[in-house]
CSV table of C-alpha atoms and ligand atoms in Angstrom, one decimal:
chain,number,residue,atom,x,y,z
A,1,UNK,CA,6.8,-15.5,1.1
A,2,UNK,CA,8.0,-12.9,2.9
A,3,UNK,CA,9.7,-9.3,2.6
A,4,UNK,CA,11.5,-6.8,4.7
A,5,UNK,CA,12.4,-3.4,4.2
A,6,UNK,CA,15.4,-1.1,4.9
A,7,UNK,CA,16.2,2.8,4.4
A,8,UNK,CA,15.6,6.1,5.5
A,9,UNK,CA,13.5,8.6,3.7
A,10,UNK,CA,16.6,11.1,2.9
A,11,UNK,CA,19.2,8.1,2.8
A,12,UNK,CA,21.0,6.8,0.0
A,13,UNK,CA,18.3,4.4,-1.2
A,14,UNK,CA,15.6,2.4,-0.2
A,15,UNK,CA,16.1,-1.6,0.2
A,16,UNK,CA,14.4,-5.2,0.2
A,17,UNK,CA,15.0,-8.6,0.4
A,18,UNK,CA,12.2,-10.7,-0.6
A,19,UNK,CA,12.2,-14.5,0.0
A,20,UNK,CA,9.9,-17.6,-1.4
A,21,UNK,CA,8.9,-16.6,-4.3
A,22,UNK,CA,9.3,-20.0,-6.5
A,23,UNK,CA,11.8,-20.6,-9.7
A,24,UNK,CA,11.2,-19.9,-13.5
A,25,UNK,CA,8.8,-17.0,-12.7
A,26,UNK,CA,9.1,-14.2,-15.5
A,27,UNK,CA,10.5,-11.1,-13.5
A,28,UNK,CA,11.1,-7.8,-15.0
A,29,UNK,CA,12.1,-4.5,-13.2
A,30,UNK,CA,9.5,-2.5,-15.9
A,31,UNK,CA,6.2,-3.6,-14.5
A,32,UNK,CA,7.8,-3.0,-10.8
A,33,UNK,CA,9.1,0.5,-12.3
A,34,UNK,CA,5.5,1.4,-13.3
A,35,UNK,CA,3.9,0.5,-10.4
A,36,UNK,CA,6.4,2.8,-8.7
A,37,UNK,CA,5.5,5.5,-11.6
A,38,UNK,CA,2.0,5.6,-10.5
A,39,UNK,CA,2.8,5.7,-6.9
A,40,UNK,CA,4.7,8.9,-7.3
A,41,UNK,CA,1.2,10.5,-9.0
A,42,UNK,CA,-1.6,12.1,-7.7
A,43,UNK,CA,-2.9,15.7,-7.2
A,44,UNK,CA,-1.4,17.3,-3.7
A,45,UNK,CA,1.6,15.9,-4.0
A,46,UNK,CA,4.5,18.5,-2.4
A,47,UNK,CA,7.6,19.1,-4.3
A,48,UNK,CA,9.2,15.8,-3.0
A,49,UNK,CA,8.2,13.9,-6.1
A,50,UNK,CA,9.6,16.2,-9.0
A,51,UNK,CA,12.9,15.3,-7.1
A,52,UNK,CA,12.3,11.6,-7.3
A,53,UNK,CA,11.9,9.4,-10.0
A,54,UNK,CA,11.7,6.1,-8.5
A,55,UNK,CA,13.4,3.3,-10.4
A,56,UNK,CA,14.0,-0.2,-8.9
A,57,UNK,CA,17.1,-1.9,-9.3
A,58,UNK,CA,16.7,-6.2,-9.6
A,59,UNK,CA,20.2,-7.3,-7.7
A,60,UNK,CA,19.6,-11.0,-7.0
A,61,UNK,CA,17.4,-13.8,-7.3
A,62,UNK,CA,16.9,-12.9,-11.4
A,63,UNK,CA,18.7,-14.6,-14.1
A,64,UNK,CA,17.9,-14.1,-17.6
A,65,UNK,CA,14.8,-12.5,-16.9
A,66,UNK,CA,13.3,-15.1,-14.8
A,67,UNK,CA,13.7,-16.2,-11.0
A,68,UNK,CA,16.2,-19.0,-9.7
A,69,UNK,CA,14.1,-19.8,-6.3
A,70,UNK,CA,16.9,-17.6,-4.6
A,71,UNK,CA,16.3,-14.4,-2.7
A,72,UNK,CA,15.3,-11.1,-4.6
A,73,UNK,CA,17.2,-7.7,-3.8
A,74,UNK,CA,15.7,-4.8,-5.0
A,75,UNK,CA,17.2,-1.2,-4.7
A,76,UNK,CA,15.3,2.1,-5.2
A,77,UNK,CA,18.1,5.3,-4.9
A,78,UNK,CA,16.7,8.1,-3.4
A,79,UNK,CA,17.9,11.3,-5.8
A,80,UNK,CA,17.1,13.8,-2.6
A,81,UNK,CA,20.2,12.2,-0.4
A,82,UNK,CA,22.5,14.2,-2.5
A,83,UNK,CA,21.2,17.1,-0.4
A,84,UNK,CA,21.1,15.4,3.0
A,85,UNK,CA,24.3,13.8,2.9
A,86,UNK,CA,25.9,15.5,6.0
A,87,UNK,CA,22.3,15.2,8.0
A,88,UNK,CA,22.3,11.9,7.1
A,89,UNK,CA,25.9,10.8,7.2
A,90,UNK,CA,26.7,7.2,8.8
A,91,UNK,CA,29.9,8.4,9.9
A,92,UNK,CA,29.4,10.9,12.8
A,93,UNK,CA,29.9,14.8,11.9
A,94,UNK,CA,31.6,17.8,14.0
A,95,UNK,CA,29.1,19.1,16.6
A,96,UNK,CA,28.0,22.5,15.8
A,97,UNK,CA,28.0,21.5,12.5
A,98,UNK,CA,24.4,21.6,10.5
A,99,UNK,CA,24.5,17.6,10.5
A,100,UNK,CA,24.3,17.8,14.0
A,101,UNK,CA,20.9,20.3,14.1
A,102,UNK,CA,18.2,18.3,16.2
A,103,UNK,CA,14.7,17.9,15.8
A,104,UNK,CA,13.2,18.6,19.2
A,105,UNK,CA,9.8,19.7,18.6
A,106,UNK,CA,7.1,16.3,18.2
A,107,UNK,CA,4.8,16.8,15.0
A,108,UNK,CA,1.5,15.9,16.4
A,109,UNK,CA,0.4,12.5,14.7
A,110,UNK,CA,3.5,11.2,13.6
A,111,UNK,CA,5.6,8.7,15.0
A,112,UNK,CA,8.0,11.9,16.5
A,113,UNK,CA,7.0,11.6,20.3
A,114,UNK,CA,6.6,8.0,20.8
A,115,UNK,CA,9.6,7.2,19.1
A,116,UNK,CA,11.8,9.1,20.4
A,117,UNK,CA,10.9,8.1,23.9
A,118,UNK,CA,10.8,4.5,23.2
A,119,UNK,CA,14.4,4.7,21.1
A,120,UNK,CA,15.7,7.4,23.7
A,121,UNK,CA,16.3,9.5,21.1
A,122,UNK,CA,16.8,13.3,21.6
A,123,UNK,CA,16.7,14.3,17.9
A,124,UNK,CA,14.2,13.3,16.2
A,125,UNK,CA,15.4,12.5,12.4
A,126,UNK,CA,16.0,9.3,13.7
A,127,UNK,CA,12.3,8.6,14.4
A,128,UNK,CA,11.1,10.6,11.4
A,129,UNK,CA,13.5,9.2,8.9
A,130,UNK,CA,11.9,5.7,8.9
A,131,UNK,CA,8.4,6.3,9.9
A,132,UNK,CA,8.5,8.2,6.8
A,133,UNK,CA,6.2,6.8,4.0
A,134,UNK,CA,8.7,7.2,1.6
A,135,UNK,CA,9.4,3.6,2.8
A,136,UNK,CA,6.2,2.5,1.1
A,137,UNK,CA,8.0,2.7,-2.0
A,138,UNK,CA,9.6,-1.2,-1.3
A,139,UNK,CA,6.3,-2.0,-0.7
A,140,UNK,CA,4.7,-1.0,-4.1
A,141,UNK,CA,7.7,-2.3,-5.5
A,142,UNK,CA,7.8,-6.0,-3.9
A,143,UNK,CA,3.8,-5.6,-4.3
A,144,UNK,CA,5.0,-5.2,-8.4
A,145,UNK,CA,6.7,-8.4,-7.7
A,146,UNK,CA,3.6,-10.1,-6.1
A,147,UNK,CA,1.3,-9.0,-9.2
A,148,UNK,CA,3.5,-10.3,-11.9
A,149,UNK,CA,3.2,-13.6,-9.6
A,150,UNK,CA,-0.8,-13.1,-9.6
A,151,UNK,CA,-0.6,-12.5,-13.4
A,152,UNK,CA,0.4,-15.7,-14.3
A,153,UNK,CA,-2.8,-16.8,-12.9
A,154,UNK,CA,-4.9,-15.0,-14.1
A,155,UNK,CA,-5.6,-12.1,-10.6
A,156,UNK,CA,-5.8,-8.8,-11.6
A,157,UNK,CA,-5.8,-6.3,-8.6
A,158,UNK,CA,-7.0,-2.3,-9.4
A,159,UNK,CA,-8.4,0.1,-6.9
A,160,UNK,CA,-10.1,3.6,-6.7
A,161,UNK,CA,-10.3,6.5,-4.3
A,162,UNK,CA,-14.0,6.5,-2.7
A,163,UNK,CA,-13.7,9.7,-1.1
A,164,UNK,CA,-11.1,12.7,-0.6
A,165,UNK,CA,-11.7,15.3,1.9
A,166,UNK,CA,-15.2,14.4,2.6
A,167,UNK,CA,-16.0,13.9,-1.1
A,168,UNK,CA,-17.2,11.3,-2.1
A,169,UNK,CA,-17.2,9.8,-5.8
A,170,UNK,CA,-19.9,8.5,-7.6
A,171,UNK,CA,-19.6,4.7,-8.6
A,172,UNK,CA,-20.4,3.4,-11.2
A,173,UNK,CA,-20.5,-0.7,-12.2
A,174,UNK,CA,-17.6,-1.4,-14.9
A,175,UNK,CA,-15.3,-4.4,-16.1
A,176,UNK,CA,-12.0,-3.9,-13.8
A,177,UNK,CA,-10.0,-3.4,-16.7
A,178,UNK,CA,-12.6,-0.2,-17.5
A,179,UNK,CA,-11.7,0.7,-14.0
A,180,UNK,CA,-8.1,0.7,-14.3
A,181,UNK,CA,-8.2,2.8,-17.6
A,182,UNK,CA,-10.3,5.4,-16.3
A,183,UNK,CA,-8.4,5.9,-13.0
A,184,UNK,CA,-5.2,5.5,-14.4
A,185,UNK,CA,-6.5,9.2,-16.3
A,186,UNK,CA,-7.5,10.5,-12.7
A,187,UNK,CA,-4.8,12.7,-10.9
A,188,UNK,CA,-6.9,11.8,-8.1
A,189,UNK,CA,-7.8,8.1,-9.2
A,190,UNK,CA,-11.7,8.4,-9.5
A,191,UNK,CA,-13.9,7.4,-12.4
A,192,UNK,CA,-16.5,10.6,-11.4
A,193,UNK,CA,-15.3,13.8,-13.4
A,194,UNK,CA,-17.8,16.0,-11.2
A,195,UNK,CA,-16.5,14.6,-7.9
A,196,UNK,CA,-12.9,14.7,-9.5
A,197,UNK,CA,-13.2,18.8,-10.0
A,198,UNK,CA,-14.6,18.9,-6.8
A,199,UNK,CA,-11.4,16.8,-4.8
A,200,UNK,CA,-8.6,19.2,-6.6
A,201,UNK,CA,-11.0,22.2,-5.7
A,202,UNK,CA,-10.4,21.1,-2.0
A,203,UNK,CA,-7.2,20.1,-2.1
A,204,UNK,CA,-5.9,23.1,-3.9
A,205,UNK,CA,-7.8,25.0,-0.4
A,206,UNK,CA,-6.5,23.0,1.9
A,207,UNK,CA,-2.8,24.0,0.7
A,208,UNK,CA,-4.0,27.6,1.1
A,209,UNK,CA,-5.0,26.9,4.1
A,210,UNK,CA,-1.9,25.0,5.5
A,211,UNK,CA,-4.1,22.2,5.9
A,212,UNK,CA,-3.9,18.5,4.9
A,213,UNK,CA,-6.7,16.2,3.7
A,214,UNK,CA,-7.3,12.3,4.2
A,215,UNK,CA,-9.7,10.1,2.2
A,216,UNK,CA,-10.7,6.4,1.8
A,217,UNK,CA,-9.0,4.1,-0.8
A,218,UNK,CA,-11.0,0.7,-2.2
A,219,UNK,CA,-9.1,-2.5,-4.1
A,220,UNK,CA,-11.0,-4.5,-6.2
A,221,UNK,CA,-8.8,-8.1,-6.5
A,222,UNK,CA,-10.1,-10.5,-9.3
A,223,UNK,CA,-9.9,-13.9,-10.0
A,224,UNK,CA,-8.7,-15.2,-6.7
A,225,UNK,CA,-9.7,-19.4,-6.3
A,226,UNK,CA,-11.9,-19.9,-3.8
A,227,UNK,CA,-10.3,-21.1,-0.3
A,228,UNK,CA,-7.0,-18.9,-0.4
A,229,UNK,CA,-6.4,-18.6,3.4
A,230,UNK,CA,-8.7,-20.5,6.2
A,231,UNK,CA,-11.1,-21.0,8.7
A,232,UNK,CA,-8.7,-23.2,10.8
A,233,UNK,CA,-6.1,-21.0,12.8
A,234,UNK,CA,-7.0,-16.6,13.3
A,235,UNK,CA,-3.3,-16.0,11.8
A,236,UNK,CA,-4.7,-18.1,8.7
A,237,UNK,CA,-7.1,-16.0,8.1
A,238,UNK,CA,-6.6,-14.1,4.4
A,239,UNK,CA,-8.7,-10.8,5.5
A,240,UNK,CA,-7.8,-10.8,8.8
A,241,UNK,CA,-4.4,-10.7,7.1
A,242,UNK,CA,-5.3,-7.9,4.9
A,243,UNK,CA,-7.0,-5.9,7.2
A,244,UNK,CA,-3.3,-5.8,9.3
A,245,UNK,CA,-1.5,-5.3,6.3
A,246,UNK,CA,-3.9,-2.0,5.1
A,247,UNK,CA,-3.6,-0.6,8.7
A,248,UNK,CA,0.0,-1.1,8.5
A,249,UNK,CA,0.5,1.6,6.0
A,250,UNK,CA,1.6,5.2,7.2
A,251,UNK,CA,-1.4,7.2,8.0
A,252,UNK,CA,-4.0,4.2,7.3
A,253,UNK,CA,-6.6,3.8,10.2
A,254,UNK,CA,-9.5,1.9,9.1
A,255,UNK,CA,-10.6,-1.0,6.8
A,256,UNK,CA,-13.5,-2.8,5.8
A,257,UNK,CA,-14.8,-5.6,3.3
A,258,UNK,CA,-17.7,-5.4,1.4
A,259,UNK,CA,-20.6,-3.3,2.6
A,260,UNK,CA,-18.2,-3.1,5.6
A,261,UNK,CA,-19.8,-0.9,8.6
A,262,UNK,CA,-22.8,-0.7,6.9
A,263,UNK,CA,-23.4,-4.7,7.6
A,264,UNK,CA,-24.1,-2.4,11.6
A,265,UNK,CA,-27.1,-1.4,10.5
A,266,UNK,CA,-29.2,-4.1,8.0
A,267,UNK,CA,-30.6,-7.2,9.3
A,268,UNK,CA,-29.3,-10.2,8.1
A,269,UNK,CA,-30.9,-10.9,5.6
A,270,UNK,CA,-29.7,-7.8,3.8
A,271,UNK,CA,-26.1,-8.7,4.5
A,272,UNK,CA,-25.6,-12.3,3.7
A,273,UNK,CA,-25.3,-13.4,-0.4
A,274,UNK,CA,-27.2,-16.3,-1.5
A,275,UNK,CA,-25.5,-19.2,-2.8
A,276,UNK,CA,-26.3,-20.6,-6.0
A,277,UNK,CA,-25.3,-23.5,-8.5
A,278,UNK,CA,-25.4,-24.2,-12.1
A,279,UNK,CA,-23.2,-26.2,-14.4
A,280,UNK,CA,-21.4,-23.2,-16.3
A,281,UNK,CA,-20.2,-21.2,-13.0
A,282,UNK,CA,-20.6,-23.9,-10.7
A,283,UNK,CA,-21.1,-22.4,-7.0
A,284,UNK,CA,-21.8,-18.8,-7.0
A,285,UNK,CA,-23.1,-15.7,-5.4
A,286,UNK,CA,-25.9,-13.3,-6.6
A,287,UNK,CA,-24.5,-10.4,-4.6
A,288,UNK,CA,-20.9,-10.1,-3.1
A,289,UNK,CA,-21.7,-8.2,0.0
A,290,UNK,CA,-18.9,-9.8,2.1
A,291,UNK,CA,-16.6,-8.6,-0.4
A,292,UNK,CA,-14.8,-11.8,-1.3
A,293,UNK,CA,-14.9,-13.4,2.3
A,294,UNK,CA,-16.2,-15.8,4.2
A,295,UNK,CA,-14.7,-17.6,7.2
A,296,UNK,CA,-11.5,-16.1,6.0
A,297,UNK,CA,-11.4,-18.0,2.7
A,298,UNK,CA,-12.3,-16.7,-0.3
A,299,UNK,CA,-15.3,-17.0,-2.3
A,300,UNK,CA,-14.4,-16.9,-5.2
A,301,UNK,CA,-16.0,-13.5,-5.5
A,302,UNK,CA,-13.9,-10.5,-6.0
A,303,UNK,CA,-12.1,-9.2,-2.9
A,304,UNK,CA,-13.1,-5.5,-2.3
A,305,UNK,CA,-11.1,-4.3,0.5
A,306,UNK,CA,-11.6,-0.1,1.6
A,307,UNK,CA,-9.0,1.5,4.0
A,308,UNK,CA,-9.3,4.7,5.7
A,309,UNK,CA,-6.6,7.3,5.5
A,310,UNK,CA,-6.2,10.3,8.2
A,311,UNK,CA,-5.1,12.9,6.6
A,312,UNK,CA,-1.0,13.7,6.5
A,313,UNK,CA,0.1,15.1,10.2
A,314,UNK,CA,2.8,17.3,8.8
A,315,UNK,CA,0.7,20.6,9.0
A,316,UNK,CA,2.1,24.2,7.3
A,317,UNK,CA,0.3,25.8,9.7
A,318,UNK,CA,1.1,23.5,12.3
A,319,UNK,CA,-1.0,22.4,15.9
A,320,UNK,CA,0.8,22.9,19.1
A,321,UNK,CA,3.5,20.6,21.0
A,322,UNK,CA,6.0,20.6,23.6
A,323,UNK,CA,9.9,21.1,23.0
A,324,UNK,CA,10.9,17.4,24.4
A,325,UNK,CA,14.4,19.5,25.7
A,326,UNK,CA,12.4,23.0,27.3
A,327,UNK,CA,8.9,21.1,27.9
A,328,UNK,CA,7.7,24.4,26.7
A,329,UNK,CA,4.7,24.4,24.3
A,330,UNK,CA,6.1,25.4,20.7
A,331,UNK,CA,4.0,25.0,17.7
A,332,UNK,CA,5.7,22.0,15.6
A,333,UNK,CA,8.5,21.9,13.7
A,334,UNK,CA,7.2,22.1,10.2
A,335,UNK,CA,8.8,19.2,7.8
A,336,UNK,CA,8.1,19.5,3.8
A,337,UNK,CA,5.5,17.2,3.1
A,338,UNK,CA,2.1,16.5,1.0
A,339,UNK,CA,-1.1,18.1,1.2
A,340,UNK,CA,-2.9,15.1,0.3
A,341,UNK,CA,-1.8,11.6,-0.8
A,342,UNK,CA,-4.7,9.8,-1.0
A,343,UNK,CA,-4.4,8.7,-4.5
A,344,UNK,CA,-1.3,7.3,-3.8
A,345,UNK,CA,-2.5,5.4,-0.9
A,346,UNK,CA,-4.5,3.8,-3.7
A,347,UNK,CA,-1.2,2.3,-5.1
A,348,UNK,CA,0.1,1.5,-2.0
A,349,UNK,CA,-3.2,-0.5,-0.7
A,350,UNK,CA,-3.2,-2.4,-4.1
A,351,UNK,CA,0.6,-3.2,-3.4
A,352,UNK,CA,-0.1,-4.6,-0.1
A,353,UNK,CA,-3.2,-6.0,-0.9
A,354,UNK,CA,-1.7,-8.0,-3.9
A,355,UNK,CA,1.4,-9.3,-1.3
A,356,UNK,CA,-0.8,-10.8,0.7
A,357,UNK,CA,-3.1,-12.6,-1.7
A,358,UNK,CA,0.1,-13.6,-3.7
A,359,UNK,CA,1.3,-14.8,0.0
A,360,UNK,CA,-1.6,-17.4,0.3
A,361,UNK,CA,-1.7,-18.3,-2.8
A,362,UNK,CA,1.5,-19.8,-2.5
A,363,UNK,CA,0.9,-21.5,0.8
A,364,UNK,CA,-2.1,-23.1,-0.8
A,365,UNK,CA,-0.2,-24.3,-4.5
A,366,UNK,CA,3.3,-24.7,-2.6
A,367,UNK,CA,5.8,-25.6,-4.9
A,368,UNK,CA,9.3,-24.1,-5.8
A,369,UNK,CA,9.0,-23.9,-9.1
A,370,UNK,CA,6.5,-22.2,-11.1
A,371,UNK,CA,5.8,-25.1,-12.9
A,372,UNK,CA,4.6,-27.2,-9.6
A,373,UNK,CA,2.3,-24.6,-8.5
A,374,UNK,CA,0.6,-24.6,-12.0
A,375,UNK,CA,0.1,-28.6,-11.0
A,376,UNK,CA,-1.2,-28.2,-7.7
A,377,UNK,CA,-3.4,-25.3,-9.1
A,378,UNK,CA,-4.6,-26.7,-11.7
A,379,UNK,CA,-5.7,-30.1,-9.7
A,380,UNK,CA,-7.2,-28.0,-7.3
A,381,UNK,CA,-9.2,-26.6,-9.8
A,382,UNK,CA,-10.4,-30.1,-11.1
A,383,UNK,CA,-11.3,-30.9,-7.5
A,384,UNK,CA,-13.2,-27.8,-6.8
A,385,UNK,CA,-14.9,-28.8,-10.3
A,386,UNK,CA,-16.0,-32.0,-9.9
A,387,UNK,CA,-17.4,-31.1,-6.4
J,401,EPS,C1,6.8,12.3,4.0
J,401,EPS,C2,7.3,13.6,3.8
J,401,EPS,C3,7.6,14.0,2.4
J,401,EPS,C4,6.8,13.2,1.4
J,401,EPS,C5,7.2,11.7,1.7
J,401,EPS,C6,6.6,11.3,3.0
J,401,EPS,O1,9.0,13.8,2.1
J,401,EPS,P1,10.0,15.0,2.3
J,401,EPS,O2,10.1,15.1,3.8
J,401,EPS,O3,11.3,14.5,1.7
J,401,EPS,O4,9.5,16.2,1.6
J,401,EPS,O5,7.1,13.6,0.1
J,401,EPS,O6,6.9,10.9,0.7
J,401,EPS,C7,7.9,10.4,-0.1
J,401,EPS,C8,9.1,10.8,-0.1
J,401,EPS,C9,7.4,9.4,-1.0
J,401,EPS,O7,8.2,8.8,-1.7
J,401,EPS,O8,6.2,9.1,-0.9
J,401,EPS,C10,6.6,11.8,5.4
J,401,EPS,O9,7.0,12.5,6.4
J,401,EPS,O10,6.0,10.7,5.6
């Protein structure tokens, strides 16, 4: 399974091709289309998202409501173009003209600098444009894919926001499904009312303050087999595959499974979860410290993945650079952006997260159809069993 992505963030639309999914799966654009609803949410949000209201088009690979086996194209239309449509025009535009106003002052954090020396570009759109994390839009939606795969098998995938501007939220044991509902009522996706008041306190002072705040996201993934991804090869390796796949997202520096950086500081003994046996759940844990993991197979535990986001680098009151044309120190260009998107890093990291689980679990089952999967699954289940 794979998936790539095309579009700039004030283009005409957003773009994906997704390949390998198998035949006579059940594929609907509504469960994509709320998965991109919930994305858009989220306390510190800038006015970007009252423009957008992101719906994903299903253009191939879908026939009466189920998939053929064949690639899938997905659109998303990006309602802001309309105002960009001479900055952004393919076809080149008269110099002098706005369309042709550059970008020449590096936003410190972003991919502004590096790009444009690397592309050899002298006005910066071109960098910003795509680095932009409007493209994670094709990723919640192809991860909206991914989960109705998942679904069929009974993985559910949900998340939470841990902490928010050095916040941090109380939690609290609770069925996933409990989890879901609760954060589903959170603008800032956290199950702890006091720590809840407390986030949009500091979010709504960071705005004052020009300022932008960061935060760290968990996903909780649920009734994964054991033995997706293995021990055998590095690049086989399901969190190792995770972990790049978390980091990959704009603005995400960090991850950790389980008790994560805490496993540092405890002895062993304090780290490690006991294996046990009876007939009802078979082999089990009594603790799931590794978070789902061990030689880069699952356990049959719950995967709980955290990732660490820095907080946006598009500053209103903005830290000082150097114009790339004067090489004069200017403070940055300022760009319209977020104060805080942490909750909707939440939807992202689920999005990703569920890619890459639905990814091994189709090298493990194979198959083209849905129907051969549920075969090999459902063997390998017997096996495991009788073990
Ligand atoms: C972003 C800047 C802002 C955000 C954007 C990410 O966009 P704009 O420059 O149009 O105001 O709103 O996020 C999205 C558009 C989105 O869909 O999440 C950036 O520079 O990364």
């Amino acid at each position: 399974m794979r998936y790539l992505t095309a579009g700039e963030t004030h283009g005409p639309q957003l773009t994906a091709i997704v390949e390998g999914l198998p035949s006579n799966l059940p594929l609907t654009a509504e469960p994509i289309n709320q998965q991109l609803e919930r994305r858009q949410k989220g306390y510190g949000r800038g006015k970007r998202m009252q423009i957008e209201k992101d719906t994903a088009q299903l253009l191939a690979g879908v026939r009466h409501g189920k998939t053929t086996g064949a690639p899938i194209a997905l659109v998303v239309e990006n309602k802001d173009w309309k105002a960009w449509m001479t900055v952004m025009s393919i076809e080149d535009v008269e110099e002098g003209s706005e369309g042709k106003r550059r970008i020449n002052r590096p936003r410190p954090g972003h991919a502004d600098l590096n790009g444009g020396l690397k592309y050899n570009q002298r006005d910066l759109r071109n960098v910003l444009e795509r680095s932009s994390a409007r493209e994670t839009t094709m990723r919640v939606a192809c991860g909206g894919i991914a989960r109705q795969l998942l679904e069929q098998f009974g993985i559910r995938v949900g998340g939470q926001v841990i902490s928010l501007g050095g916040i941090e939220a109380e939690r609290r044991e609770m069925p996933l499904e409990e989890l879901i509902r609760l954060t589903e009522e959170s603008p800032v996706r956290v199950t702890d009312k006091e720590a809840e008041a407390k986030m949009i306190a500091a979010i709504d002072q960071a705005k004052q303050d020009g300022d932008t705040l960061g935060g760290v996201v968990e996903v909780i993934v649920e009734g994964c087999p054991v033995g997706l991804g293995s021990h055998v090869q590095w690049d086989r390796k399901l969190d190792g595959r995770i972990a790049q796949a978390v980091v990959s997202i704009q603005a995400f520096k960090g991850v950790e499974f389980g008790i994560g950086f805490e496993a540092a500081n405890r002895r062993g003994s304090k780290v490690h979860d006991e294996i046990r046996f009876n007939e009802e759940d078979g082999f089990h844990r009594g603790s799931n410290r590794a978070g789902g993991f061990e030689g880069g197979m699952t356990t049959g535990e719950p995967i709980i993945v955290r990732g660490v986001m820095k907080p946006i680098s598009t500053l209103y009151k903005p830290l000082k650079s150097v114009d790339i044309d004067t090489k004069e120190a200017f403070t940055a260009q300022v760009e319209r952006s977020d104060t805080c998107a942490v909750p909707a890093a939440g939807v992202i990291m689920e999005a990703v997260v569920a890619w890459e689980v639905a990814k091994a679990f189709m090298e493990k089952f194979g198959g083209d159809s849905i129907e051969e999967i549920r075969a090999n699954y459902e063997s390998y289940l017997a096996q495991v069993g009788r073990y």
